[in-house]
Tab-separated table of C-alpha atoms in Angstrom:
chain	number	residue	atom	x	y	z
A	1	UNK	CA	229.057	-29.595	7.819
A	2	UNK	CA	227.222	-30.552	11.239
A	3	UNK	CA	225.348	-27.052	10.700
A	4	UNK	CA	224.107	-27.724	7.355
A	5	UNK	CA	223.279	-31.243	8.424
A	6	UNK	CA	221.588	-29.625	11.887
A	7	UNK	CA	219.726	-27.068	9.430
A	8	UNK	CA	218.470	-30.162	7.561
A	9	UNK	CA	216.883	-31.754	9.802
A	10	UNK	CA	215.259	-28.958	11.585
A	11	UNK	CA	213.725	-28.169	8.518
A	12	UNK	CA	212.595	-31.764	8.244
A	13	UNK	CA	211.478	-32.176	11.245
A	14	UNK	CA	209.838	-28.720	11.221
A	15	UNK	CA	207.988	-29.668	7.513
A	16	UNK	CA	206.857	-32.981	9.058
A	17	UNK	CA	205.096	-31.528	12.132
A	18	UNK	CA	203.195	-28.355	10.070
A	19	UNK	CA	202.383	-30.294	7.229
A	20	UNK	CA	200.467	-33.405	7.235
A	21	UNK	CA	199.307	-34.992	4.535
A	22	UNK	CA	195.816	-34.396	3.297
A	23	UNK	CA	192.861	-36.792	4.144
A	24	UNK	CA	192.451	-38.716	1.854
A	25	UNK	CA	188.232	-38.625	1.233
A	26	UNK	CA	189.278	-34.591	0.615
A	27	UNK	CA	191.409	-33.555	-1.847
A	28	UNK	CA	190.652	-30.456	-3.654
A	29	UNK	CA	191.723	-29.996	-7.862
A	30	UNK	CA	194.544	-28.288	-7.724
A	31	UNK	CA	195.394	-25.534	-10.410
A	32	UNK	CA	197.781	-27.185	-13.346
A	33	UNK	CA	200.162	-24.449	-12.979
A	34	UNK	CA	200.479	-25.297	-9.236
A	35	UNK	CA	200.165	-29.072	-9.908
A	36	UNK	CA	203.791	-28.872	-12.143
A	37	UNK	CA	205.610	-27.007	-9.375
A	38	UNK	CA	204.267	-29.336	-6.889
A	39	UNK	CA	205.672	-32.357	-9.320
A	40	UNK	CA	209.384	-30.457	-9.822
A	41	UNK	CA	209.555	-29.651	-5.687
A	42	UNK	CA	211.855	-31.459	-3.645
A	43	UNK	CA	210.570	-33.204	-1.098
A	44	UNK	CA	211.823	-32.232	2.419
A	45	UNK	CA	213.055	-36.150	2.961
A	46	UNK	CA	214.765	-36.445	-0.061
A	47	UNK	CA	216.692	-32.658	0.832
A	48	UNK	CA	217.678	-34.155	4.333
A	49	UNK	CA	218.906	-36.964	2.603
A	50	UNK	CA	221.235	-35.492	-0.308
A	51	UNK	CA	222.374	-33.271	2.689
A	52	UNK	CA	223.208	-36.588	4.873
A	53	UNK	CA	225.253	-37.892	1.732
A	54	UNK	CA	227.196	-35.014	0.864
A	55	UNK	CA	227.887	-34.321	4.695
A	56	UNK	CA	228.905	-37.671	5.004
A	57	UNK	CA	231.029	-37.801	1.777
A	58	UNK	CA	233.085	-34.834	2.696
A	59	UNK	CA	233.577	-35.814	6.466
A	60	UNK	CA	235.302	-39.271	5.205
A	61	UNK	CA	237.148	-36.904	2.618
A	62	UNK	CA	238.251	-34.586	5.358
A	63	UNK	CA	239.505	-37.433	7.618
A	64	UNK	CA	241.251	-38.475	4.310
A	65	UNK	CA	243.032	-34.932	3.367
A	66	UNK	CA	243.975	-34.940	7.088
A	67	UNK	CA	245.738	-38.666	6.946
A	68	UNK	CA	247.661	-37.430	3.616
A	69	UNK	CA	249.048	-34.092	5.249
A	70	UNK	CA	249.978	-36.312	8.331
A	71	UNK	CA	252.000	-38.362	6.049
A	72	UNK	CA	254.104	-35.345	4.480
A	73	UNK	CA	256.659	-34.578	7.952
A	74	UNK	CA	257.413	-38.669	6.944
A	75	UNK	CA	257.937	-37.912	2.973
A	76	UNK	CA	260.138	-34.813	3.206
A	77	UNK	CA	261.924	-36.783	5.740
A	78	UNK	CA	264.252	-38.214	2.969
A	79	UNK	CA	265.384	-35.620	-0.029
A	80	UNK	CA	265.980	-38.400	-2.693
A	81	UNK	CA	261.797	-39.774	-1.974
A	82	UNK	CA	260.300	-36.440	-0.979
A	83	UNK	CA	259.311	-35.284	-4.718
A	84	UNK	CA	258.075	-38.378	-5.811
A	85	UNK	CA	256.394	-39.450	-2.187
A	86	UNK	CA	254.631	-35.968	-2.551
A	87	UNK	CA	253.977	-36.362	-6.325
A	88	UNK	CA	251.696	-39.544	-4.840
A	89	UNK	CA	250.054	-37.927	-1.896
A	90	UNK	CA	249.027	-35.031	-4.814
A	91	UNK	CA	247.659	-37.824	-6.933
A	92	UNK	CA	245.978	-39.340	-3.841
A	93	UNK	CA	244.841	-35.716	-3.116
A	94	UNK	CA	243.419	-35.195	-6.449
A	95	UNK	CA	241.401	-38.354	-6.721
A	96	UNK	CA	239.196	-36.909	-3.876
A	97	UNK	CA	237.961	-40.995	-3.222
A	98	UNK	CA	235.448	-40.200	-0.821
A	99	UNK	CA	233.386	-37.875	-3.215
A	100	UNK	CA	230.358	-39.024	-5.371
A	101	UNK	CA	230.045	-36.203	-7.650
A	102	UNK	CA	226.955	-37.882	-8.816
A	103	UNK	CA	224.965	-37.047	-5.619
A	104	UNK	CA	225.932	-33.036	-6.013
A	105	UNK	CA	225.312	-33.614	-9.790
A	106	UNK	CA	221.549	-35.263	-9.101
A	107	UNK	CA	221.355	-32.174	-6.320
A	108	UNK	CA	221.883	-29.652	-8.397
A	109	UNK	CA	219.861	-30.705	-11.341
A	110	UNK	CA	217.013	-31.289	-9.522
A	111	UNK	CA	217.197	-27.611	-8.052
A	112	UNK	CA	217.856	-26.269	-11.320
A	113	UNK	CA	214.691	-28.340	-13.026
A	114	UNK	CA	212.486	-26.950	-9.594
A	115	UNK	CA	213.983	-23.686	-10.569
A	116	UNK	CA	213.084	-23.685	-14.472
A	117	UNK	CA	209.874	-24.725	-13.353
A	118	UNK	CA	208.964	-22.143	-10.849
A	119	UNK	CA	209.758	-19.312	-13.296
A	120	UNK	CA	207.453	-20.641	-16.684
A	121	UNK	CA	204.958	-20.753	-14.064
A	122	UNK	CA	205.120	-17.246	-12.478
A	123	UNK	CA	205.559	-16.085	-16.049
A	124	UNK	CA	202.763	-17.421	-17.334
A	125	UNK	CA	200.221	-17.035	-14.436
């Protein structure tokens, strides 16, 4: 996770530097087709910043997994509560409370819309 997170930013950071913005007295008209993949590309800030999420979801997620496998040495401790202490830690396991799947969801949507895009372009160029 720190290396996608390190990857981000370097991109960032790299984007940022080799790419600044156009004056604005001087803008030449861009070509449609380039104009709609320009509109469906994901900016550089908003890519470090779904990668920040997600590599802070998981981390808290990881910490959590790691608390609930501490607990199981406690919950096979005693044979009459080990099945239904570990039937909770699965449940707790399961319900994966650190995770928005929203943010992967909005993610990956927005790289398969760039995607879609990209292609009827080149096609029709």
């Amino acid at each position: 996770m720190d290396r996608l997170l390190a990857e981000s930013t370097k991109h960032l950071s790299y984007t940022l530097a080799n790419n600044p913005p156009p004056p604005s007295n001087q803008s030449p008209a861009p070509r449609p087709q380039s104009t709609l993949v320009a509109v469906a590309a994901i900016d550089p800030t908003e890519a470090h910043t779904f990668v920040s999420q997600i590599t802070r979801m998981y981390g808290k997620e990881l910490v959590y997994k790691q608390a609930l496998l501490d607990t199981l040495p406690s919950a096979t401790a005693a044979a009459a509560a080990s099945v239904q202490a570990l039937e909770e830690i699965g449940r707790r396991w399961a319900g994966q409370p650190n995770v928005d799947f929203g943010t992967e969801e909005e993610m990956s949507d927005r790289l398969k819309v760039y995607k879609r895009v990209k292609e009827v372009v080149e096609k029709g160029e």
